[in-house]
Tab-separated table of C-alpha atoms in Angstrom:
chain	number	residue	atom	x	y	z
A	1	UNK	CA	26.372	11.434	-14.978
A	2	UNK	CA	23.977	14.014	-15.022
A	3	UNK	CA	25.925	15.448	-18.006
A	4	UNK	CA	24.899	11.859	-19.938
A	5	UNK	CA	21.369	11.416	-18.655
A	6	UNK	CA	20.195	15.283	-18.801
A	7	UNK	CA	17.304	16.416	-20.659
A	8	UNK	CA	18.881	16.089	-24.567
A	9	UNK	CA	18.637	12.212	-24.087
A	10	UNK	CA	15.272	12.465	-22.159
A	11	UNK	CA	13.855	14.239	-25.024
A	12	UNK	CA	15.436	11.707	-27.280
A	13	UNK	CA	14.091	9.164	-25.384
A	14	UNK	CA	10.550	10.218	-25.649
A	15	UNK	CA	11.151	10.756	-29.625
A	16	UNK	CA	12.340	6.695	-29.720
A	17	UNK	CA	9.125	6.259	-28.164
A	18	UNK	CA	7.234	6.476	-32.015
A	19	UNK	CA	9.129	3.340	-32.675
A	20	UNK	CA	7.441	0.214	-33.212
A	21	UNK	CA	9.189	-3.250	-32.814
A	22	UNK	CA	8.800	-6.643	-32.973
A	23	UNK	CA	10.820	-9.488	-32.382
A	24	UNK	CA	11.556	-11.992	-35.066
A	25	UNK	CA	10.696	-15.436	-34.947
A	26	UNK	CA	14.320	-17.489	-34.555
A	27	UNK	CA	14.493	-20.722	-32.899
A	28	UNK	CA	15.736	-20.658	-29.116
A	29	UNK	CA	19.123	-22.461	-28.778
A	30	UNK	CA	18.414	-25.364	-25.891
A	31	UNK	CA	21.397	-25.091	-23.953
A	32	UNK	CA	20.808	-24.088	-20.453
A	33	UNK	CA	19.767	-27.645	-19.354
A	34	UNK	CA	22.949	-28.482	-20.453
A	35	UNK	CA	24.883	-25.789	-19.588
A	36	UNK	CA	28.987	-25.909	-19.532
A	37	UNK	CA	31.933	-24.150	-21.120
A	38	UNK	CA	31.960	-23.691	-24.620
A	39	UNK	CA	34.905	-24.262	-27.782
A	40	UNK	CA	36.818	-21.145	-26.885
A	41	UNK	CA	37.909	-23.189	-23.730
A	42	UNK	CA	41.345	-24.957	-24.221
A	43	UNK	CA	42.225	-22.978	-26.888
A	44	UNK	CA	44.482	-19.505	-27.340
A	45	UNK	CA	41.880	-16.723	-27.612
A	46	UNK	CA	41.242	-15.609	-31.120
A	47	UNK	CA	39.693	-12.479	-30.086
A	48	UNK	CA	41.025	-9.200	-27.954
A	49	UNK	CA	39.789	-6.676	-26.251
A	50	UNK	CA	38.394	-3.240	-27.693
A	51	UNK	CA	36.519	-2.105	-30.631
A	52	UNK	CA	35.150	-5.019	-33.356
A	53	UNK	CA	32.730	-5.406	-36.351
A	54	UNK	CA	31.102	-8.726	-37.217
A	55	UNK	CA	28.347	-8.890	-40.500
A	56	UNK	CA	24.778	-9.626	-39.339
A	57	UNK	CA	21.594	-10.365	-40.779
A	58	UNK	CA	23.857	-8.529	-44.157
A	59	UNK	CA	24.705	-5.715	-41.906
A	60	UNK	CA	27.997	-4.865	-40.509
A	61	UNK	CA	27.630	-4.195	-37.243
A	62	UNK	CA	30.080	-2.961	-34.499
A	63	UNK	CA	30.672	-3.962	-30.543
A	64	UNK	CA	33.278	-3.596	-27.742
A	65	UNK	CA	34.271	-6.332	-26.309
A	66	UNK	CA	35.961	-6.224	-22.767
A	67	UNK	CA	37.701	-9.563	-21.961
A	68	UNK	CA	39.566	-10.014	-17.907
A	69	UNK	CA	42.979	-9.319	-17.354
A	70	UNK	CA	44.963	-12.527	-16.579
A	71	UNK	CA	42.616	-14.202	-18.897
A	72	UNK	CA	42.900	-17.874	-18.816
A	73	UNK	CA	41.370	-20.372	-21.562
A	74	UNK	CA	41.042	-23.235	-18.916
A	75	UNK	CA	38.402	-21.012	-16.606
A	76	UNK	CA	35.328	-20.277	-17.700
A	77	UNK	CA	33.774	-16.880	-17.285
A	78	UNK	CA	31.080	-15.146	-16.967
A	79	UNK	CA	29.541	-13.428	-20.221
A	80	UNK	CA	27.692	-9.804	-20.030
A	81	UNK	CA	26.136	-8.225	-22.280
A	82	UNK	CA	25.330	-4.187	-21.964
A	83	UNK	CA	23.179	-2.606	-24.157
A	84	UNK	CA	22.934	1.109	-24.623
A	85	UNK	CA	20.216	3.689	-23.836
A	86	UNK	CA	18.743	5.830	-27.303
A	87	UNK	CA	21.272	7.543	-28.544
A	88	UNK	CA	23.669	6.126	-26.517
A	89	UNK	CA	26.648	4.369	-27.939
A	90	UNK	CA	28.358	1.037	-26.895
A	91	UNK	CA	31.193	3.296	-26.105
A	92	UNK	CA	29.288	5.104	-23.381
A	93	UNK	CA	28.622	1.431	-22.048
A	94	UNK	CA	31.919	0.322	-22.501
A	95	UNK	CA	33.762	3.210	-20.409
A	96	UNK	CA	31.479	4.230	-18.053
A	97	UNK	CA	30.784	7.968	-20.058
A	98	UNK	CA	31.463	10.720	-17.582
A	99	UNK	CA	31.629	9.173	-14.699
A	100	UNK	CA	34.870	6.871	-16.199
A	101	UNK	CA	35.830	3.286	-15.228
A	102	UNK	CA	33.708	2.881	-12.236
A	103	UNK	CA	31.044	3.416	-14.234
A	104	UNK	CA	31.342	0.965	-17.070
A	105	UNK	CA	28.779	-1.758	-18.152
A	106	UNK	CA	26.565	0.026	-15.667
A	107	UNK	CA	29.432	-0.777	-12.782
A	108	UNK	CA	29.563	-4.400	-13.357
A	109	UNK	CA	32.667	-4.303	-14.717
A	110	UNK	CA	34.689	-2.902	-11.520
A	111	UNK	CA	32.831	-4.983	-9.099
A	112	UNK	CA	33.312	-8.051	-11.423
A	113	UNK	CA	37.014	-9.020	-9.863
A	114	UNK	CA	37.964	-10.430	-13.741
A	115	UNK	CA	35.555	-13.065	-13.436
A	116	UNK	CA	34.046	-11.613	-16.634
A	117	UNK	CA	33.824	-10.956	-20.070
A	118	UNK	CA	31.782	-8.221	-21.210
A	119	UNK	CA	30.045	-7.291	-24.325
A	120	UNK	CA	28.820	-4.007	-25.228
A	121	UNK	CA	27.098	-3.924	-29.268
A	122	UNK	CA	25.859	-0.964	-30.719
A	123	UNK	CA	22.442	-0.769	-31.985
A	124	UNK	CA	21.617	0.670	-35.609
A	125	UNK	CA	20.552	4.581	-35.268
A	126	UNK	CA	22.229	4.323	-31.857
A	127	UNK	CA	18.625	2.293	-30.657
A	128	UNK	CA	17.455	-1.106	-30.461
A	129	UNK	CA	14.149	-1.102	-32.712
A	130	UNK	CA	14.592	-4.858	-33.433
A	131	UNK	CA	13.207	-4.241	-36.892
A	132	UNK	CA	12.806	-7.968	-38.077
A	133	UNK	CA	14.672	-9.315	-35.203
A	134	UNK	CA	17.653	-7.904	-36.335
A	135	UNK	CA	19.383	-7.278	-32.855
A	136	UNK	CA	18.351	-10.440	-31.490
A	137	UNK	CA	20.205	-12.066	-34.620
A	138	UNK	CA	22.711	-9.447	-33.555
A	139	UNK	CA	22.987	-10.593	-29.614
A	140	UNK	CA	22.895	-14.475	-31.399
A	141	UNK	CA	25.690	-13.786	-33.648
A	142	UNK	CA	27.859	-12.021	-30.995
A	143	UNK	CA	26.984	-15.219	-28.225
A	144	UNK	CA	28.763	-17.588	-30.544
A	145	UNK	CA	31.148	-15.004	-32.124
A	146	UNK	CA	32.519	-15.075	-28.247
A	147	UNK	CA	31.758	-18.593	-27.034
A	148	UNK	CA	34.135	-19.923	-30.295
A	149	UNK	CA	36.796	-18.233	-28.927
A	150	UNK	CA	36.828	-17.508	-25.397
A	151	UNK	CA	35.936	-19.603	-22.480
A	152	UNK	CA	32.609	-18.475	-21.395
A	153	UNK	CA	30.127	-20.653	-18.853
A	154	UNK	CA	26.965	-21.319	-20.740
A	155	UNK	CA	24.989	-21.280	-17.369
A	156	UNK	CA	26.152	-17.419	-16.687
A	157	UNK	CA	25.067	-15.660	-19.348
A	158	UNK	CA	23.429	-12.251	-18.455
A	159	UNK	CA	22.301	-8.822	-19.730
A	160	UNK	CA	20.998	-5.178	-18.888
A	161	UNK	CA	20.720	-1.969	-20.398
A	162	UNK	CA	18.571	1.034	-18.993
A	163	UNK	CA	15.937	2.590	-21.111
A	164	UNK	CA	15.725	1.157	-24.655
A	165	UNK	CA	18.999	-0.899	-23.863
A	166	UNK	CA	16.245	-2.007	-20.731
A	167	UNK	CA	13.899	-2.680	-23.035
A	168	UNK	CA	16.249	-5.127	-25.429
A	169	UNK	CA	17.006	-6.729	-22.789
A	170	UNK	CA	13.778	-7.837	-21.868
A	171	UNK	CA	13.271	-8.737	-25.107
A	172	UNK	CA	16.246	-10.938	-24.843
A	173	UNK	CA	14.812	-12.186	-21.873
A	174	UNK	CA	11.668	-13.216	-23.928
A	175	UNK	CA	13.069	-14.549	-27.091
A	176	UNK	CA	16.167	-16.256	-25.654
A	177	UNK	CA	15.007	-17.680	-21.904
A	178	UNK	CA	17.416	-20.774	-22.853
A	179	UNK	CA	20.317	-18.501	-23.458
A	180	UNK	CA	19.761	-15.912	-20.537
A	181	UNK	CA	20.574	-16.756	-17.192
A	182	UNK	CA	19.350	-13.324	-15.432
A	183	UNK	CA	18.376	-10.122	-17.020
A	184	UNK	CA	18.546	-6.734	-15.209
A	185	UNK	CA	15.768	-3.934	-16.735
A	186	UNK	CA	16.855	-0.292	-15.864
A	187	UNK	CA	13.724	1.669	-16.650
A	188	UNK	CA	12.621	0.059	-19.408
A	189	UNK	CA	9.627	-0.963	-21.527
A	190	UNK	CA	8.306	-3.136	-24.337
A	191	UNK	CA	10.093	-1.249	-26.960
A	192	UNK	CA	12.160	-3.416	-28.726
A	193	UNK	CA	9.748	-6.326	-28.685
A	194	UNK	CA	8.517	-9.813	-26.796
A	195	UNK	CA	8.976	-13.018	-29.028
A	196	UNK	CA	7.464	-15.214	-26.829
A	197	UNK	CA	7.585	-14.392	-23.312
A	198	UNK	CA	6.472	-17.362	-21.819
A	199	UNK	CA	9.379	-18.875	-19.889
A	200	UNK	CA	10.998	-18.317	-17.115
A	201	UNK	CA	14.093	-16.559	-16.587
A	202	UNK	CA	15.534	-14.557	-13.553
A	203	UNK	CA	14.347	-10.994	-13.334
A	204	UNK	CA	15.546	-7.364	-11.898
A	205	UNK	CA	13.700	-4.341	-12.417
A	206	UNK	CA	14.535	-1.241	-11.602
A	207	UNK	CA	12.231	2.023	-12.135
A	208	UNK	CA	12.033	6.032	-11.206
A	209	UNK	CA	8.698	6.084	-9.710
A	210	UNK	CA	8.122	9.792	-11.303
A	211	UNK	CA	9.805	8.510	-14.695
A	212	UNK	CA	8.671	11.110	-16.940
A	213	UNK	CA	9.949	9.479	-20.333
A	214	UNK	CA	8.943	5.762	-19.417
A	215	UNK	CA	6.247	5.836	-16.911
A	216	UNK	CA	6.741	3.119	-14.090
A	217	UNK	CA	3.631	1.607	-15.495
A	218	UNK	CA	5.932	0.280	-17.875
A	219	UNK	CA	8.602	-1.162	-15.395
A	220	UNK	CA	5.924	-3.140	-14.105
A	221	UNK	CA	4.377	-4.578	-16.367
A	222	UNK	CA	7.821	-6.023	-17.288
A	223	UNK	CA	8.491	-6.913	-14.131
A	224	UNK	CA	4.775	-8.960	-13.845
A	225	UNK	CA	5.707	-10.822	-16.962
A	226	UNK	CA	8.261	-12.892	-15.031
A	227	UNK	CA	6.594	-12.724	-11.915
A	228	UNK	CA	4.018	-15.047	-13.740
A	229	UNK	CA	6.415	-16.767	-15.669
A	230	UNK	CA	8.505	-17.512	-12.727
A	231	UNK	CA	5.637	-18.655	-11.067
A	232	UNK	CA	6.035	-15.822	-8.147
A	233	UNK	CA	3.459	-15.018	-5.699
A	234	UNK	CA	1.629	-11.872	-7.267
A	235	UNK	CA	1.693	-8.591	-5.323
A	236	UNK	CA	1.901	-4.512	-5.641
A	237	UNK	CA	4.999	-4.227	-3.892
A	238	UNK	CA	5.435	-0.839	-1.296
A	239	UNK	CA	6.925	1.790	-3.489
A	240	UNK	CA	9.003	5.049	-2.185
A	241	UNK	CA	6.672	8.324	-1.718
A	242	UNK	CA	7.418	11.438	-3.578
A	243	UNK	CA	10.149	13.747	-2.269
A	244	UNK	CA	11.265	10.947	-0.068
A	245	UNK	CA	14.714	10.405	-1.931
A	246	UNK	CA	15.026	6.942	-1.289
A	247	UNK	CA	14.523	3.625	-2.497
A	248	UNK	CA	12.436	0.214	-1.314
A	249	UNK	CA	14.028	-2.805	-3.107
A	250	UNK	CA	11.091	-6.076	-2.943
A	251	UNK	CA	12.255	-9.821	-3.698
A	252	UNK	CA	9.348	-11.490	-4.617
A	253	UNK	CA	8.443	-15.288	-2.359
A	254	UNK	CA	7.006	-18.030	-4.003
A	255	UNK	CA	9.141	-17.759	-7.133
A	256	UNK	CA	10.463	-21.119	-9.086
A	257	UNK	CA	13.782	-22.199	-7.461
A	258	UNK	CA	16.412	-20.623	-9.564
A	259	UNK	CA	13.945	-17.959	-10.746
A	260	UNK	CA	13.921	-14.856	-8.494
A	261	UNK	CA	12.174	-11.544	-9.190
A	262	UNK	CA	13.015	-8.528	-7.704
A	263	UNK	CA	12.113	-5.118	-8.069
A	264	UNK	CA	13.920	-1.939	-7.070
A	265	UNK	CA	11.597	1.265	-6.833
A	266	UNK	CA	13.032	4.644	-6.567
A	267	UNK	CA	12.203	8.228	-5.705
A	268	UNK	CA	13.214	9.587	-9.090
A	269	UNK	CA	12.930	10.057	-12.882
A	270	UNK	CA	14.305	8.626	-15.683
A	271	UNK	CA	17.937	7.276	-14.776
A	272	UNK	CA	19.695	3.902	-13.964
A	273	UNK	CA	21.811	5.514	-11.018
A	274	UNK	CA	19.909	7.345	-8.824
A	275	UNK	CA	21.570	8.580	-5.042
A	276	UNK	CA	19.451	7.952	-2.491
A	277	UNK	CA	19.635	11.645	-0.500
A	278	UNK	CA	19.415	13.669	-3.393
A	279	UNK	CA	18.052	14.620	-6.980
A	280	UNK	CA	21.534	14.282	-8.652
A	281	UNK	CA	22.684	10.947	-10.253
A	282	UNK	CA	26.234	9.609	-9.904
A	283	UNK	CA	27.225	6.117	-11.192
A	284	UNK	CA	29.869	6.459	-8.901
A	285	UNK	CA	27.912	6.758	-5.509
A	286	UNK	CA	24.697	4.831	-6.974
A	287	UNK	CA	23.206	2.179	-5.128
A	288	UNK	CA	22.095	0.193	-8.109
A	289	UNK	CA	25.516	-0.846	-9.097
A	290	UNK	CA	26.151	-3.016	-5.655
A	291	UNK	CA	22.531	-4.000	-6.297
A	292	UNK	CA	22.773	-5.670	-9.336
A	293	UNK	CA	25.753	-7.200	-8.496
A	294	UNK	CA	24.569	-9.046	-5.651
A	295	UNK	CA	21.651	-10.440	-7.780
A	296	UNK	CA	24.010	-11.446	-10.127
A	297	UNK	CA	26.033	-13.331	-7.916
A	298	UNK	CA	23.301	-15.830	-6.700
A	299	UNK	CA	23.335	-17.321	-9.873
A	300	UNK	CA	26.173	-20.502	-9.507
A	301	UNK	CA	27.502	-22.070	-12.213
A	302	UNK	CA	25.559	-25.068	-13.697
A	303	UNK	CA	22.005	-25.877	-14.935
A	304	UNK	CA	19.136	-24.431	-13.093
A	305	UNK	CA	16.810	-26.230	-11.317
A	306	UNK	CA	14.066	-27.612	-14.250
A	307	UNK	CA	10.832	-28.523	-12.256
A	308	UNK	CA	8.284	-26.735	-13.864
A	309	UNK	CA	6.750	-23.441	-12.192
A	310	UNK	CA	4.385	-23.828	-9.879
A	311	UNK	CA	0.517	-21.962	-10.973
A	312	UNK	CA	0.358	-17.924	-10.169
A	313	UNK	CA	-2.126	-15.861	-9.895
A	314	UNK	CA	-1.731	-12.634	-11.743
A	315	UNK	CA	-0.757	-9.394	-9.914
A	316	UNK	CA	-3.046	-8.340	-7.356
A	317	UNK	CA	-3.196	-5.012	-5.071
A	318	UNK	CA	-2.225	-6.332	-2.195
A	319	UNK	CA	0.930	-4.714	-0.414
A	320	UNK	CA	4.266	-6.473	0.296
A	321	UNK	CA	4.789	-6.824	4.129
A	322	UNK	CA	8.522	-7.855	3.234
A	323	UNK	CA	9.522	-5.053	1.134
A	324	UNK	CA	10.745	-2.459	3.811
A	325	UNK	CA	12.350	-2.667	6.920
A	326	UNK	CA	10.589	-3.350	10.245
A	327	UNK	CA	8.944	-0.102	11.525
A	328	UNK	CA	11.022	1.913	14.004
A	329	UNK	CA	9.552	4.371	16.214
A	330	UNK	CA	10.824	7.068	16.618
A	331	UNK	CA	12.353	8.168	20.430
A	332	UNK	CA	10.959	10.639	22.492
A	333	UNK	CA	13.008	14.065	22.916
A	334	UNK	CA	14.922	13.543	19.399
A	335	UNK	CA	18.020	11.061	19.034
A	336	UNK	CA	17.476	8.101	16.059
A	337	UNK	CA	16.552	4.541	15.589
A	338	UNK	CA	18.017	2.042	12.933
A	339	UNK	CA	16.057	-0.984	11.795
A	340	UNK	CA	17.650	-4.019	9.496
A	341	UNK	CA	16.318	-5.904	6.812
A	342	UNK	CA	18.262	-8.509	4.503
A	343	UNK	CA	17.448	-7.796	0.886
A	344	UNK	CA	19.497	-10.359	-0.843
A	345	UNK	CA	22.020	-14.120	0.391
A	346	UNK	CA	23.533	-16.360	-1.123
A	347	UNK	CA	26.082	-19.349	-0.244
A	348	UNK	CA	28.575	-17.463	1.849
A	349	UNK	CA	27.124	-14.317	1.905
A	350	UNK	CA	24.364	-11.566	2.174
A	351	UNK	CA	23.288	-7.848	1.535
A	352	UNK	CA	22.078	-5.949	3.890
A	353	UNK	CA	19.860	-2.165	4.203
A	354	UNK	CA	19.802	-0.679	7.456
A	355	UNK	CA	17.177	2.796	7.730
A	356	UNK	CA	18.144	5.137	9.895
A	357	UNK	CA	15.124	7.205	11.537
A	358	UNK	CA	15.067	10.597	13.017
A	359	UNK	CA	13.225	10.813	16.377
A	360	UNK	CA	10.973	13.979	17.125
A	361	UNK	CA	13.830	16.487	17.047
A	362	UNK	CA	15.590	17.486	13.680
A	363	UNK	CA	19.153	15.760	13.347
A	364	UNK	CA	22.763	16.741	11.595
A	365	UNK	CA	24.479	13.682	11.921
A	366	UNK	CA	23.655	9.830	12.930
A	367	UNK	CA	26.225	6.930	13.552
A	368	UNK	CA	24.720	3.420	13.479
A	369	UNK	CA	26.653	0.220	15.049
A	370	UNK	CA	25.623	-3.114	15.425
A	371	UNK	CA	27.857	-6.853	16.389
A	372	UNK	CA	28.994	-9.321	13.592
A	373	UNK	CA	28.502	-12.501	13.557
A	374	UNK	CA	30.974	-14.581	13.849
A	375	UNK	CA	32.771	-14.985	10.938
A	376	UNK	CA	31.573	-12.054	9.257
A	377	UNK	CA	33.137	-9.510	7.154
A	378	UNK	CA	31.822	-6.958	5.497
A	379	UNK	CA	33.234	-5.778	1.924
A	380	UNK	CA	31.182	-2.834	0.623
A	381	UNK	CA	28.843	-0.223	2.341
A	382	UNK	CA	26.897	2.449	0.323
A	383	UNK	CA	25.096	5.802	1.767
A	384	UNK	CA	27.818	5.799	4.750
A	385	UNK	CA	31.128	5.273	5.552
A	386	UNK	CA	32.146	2.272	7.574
A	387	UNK	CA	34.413	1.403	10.553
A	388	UNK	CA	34.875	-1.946	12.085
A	389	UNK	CA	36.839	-2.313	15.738
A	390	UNK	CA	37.189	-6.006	16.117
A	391	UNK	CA	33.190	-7.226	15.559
A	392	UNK	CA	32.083	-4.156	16.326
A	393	UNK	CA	30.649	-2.239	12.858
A	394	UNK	CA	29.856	1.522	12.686
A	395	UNK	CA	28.182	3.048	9.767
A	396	UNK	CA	28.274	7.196	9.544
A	397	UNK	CA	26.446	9.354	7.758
A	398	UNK	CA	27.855	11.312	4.916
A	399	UNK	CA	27.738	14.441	3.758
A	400	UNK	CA	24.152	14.358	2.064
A	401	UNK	CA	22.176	12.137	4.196
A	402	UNK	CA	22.871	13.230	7.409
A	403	UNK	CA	21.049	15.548	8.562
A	404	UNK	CA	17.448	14.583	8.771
A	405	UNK	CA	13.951	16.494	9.897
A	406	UNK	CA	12.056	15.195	12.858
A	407	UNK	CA	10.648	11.606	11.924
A	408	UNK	CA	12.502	11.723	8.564
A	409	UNK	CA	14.534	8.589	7.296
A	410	UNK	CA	17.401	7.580	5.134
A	411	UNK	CA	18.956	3.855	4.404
A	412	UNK	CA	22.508	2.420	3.913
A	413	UNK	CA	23.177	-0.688	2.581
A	414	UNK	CA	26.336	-3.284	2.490
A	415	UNK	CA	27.835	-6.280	1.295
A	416	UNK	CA	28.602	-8.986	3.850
A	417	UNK	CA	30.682	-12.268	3.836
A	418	UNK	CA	29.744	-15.015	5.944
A	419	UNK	CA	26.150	-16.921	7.783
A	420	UNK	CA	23.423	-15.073	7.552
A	421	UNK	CA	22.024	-13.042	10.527
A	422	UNK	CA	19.924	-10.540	11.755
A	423	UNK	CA	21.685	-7.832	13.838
A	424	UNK	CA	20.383	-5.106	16.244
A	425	UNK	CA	21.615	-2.033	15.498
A	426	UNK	CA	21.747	0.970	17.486
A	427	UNK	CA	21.544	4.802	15.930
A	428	UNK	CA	23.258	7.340	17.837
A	429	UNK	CA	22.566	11.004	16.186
A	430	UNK	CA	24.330	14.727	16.380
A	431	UNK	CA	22.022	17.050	16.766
């Protein structure tokens, strides 16, 4: 990844910085009240997967279009749309770049188990400018291009892109909150344009706290758009310190039901898969990926709720007592502590971050168990490497987050099936 996201495209991305957008005024399409499938359902699929053009706004533009094996016209999927980074190309998107098929649309597309189709255009001058509204039209032309032939739920539309793809997709998020379900903002900013930006729709932002071509100023402000629009209680949610190679992940309370914000900060510059433990990036062994998929997955199929926000106040300073793990303190003589926190549920399920600290001897090593509940299963771990004996979990450390300095921490996190709970877990370290 680091091959994709080096210094050529962070130079780049400062250059697309010059550019000046705004969104065009085109009517919103009223369909999420009355969300359902759409014309392609019922029907043999007119469309197949790879590279496509389709003439917009008198251009011809191009996309890839990714659609699930074993594909059935009678289901209705999800729809995803990834947009591109400056001078990125929906190719990169599409295949996941360097880092190959684990990788692609950002990592969606692996974690998706074929309950999507996914969408990747390509922006003119490989950016999203928006000159006129152009990509908008674009994004409009391509949601009906798709819903006309495929079956695609109208209630789970999403999309995200990182850096000026983050930024287009906030402007979708402005111009089309009727459309968009969800929209997930990789370091991004208002480059591409707001047309409106006064309705609610579900928000994830996620932001390098040393960014040093988008500054995290940026990220917020995005972020604090929605937070009033979804009618979230306002807050300056903790943020990672400098050198601390992690990441503290906030859901914000208060929000409209069917709303959520939530806001990922990281120790890092400007990427959209950072590796908690270290300065290199990896889509592979990013945390993000497993992130955004379990905000993604909250959303069920349907109309959301449409009571009407309640008032907000707009951000204030205050800190986020929810937003990090219970304190642990660290033992006397050395050894390690391990404190939970739930950082995302859902119907059937939950995710989980678990921080691991270092006691007042240096460690090399920590292993971390704690009981299921009953029922429970758990289906991905990230930062460790997981082995369950009947309800018994253990989480160990891997290669670049084990050892730790006296009073130092790290964090795993993991995907569970089953009720909610809130576990005990026990550290035990090598020193």
């Amino acid at each position: 990844m680091t091959g994709t996201f080096g210094p050529r495209l962070r130079r780049a991305a400062l250059a697309g910085l010059l550019i000046t957008a705004v969104a065009g005024a085109t009517l919103l399409i009223p369909r999420l009240a009355e969300a359902g499938s759409t014309a392609g359902c019922g029907k043999s699929p007119t469309l197949t997967s790879g590279a496509r053009s389709i003439q917009s706004g008198g251009l011809n533009r191009s996309y890839i279009l990714s659609i699930p094996d074993g594909y059935s016209s009678t289901h209705p999927y999800r729809l995803i749309f990834g947009m591109h980074w400056l001078n990125g190309t929906a190719n990169d998107v599409a295949t996941g770049g360097p880092d190959g098929s684990a990788w692609a649309f950002y990592g969606q597309k692996q974690l998706s188990n074929n309950s999507t189709i996914f969408v990747a255009p390509q922006g003119v001058d490989n950016g999203w400018a928006n000159t006129g509204g152009r990509d908008i039209t674009l994004v409009d032309d391509l949601t009906a291009l798709v819903e006309g032939a495929l079956c695609v739920d109208t209630s789970q539309v999403f999309a995200m892109g990182w850096s000026y793809g983050g930024s287009m997709s906030y402007a979708l998020a402005c111009a089309r909150p009727a459309v968009f379900r969800a929209v997930v903002v990789y370091s991004g900013a208002n480059l591409s344009g707001c047309g409106g930006g006064t309705q609610p729709v579900a928000y994830f932002g996620i932001h390098g706290t040393h960014d040093s071509v988008l500054n995290i100023s940026n990220g917020r402000s995005l972020r604090d758009t929605f937070v009033r629009n979804n009618g979230c209680t306002a807050q300056s949610p903790r943020e990672p310190g400098q050198a601390s190679l992690t990441h503290i992940t906030t859901v914000y309370a208060g929000c409209r039901s069917g709303y959520p914000v939530q806001w990922a900060a990281f120790d890092g510059d400007h990427t959209p898969s950072p590796v908690d433990g270290t300065t290199a990036t990896s889509g592979i062994r990013t945390w993000t990926s497993a992130a955004v998929n379990t905000f993604l997955a909250q959303f069920s199929s349907g109309p959301p709720p449409s009571s009407p926000p309640p008032n907000s106040p707009s951000p204030s300073s205050s800190p986020s007592p929810s937003s990090s793990p219970a304190p642990s303190t660290p033992p006397p003589g050395g050894g390690c502590t391990a404190s939970y926190k739930t950082v995302n549920s859902w119907p059937g399920g939950f995710q989980g971050e678990i921080a691991v600290t270092a006691g007042s001897s240096p460690i090399s090593g920590w292993t971390v168990q704690w009981t299921l509940g009953s029922g429970q299963t758990i289906t991905q771990v990230w930062n460790g490497t997981l082995s369950v004996n009947g309800t018994t979990a253990s989480v160990r450390s891997v290669s670049y987050n084990g050892s730790l300095a006296a009073g130092a921490s790290t964090t795993f996190g993991f995907l569970a099936n089953g009720t909610l709970s809130t576990p005990a877990p026990v550290c035990a370290s090598t020193t």
